[in-house]
Each structure stands twice: as structure tokens, then as C-alpha cells.
Coordinates of C-alpha atoms in Angstrom, one line a residue:
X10 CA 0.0 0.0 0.0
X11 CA 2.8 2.5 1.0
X12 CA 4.7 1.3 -2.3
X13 CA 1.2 2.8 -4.1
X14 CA 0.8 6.1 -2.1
X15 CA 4.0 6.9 -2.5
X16 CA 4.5 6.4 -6.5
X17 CA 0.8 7.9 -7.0
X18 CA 1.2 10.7 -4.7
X19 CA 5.3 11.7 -4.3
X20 CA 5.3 13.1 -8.0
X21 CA 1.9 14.8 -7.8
X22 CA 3.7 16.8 -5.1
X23 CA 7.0 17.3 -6.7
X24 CA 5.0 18.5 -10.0
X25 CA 2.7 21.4 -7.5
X26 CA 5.4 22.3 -5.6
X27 CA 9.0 21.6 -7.7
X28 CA 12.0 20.2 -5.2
X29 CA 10.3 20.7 -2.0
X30 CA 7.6 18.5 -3.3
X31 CA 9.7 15.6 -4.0
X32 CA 10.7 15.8 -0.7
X33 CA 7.2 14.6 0.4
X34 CA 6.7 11.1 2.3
X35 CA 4.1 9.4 3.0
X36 CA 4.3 7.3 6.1
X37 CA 0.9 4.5 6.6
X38 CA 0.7 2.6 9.9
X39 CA -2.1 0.3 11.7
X40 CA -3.2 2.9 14.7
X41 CA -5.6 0.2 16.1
X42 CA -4.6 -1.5 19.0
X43 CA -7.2 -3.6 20.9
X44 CA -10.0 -1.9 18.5
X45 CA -8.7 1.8 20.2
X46 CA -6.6 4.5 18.5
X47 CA -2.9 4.1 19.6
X48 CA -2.8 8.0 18.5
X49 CA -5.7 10.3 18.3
X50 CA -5.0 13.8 16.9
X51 CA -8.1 15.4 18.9
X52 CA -6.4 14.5 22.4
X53 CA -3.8 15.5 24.1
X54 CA -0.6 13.3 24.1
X55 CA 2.9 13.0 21.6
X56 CA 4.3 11.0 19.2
X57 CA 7.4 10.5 17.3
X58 CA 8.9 9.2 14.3
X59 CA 12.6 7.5 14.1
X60 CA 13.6 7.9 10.7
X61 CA 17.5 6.6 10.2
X62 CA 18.2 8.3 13.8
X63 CA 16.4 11.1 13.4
X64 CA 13.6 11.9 16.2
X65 CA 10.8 14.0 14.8
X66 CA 7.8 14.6 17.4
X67 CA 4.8 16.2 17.4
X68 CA 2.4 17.1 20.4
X69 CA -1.2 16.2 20.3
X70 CA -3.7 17.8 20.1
X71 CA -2.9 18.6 16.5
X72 CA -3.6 22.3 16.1
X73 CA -4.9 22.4 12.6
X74 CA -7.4 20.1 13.7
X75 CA -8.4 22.3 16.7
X76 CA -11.8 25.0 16.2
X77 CA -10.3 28.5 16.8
X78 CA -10.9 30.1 20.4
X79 CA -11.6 34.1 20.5
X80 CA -10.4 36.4 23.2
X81 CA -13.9 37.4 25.5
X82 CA -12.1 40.6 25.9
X83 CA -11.5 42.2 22.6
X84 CA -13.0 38.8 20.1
X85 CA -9.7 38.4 18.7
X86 CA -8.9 34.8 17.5
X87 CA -7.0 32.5 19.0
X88 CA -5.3 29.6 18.6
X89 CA -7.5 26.3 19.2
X90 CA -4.4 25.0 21.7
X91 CA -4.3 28.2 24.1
X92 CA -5.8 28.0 27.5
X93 CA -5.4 31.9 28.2
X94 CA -5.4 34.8 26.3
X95 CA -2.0 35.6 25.9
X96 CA -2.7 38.9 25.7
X97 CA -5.2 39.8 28.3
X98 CA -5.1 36.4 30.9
X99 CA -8.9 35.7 30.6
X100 CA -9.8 32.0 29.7
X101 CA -11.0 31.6 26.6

């Protein structure tokens, strides 16, 4: 399946976006253990990737995932992740 993905979908990428594209992997794994997600992007938590030695991690919740918060005080946006306004303390 990876094999697949990645010849289908690496030189889409390269083609829309030129070397940086081609750059592009796709990584496909079971995250079912016991019928429950082993990581669920919507909850807080971390994971990370060894690639040839290399740790890359990422902390959960992801934030592109996460509905934007606004600030009660002046309605400004905010990131979905934030607790506090940075800005003015309330909770938002």
C-alpha cells in the first residue's frame, strides 16, 4: 500500500510544488490496538517518528485540527491549543 501512495502521490507533489515536493513522504501505519486508536490527533498526548536516527515529534492535540478560540475581551482569534489569552489572561 505505501509502495502505491507513495508512487501515486510523491510526484503529484514534486510536480505542484518543484523540489520541496519531491521531498514529500508518506508514512501509513495500523493505529488500532485492541479496536482503540494508539494516537488520536483530537487528544492531548505525543508521538514521534525514528527515521535513520532522526527523532521528529509532534504534540497532540494537533492544532490544525483544533476550532479556533476568541479572546472574550477584545473577540480576537486565537489559537485552538491556548488556555489563556496571551494577551489579556482571561480563559478563553
Amino acid at each position: 500500500m505505501l509502495i502505491i501512495v507513495n508512487q501515486t502521490l510523491k510526484p503529484l507533489f514534486a510536480q505542484m510544488l518543484g523540489k520541496m515536493g519531491s521531498g514529500v513522504n508518506f508514512f501509513i501505519y495500523n493505529n488500532l490496538e485492541n479496536g482503540k486508536r494508539i494516537i488520536d490527533p483530537n487528544l492531548p498526548g505525543s508521538f514521534k517518528v525514528d527515521l535513520n536516527g532522526e527523532i521528529f515529534q509532534w504534540k497532540l492535540p494537533l492544532v490544525s485540527l483544533m476550532k479556533e478560540k476568541t479572546c472574550p475581551v477584545d473577540q480576537q482569534k486565537m489559537s485552538g491549543n491556548w488556555i489563556f489569552c496571551p494577551f489579556h489572561g482571561n480563559k478563553l
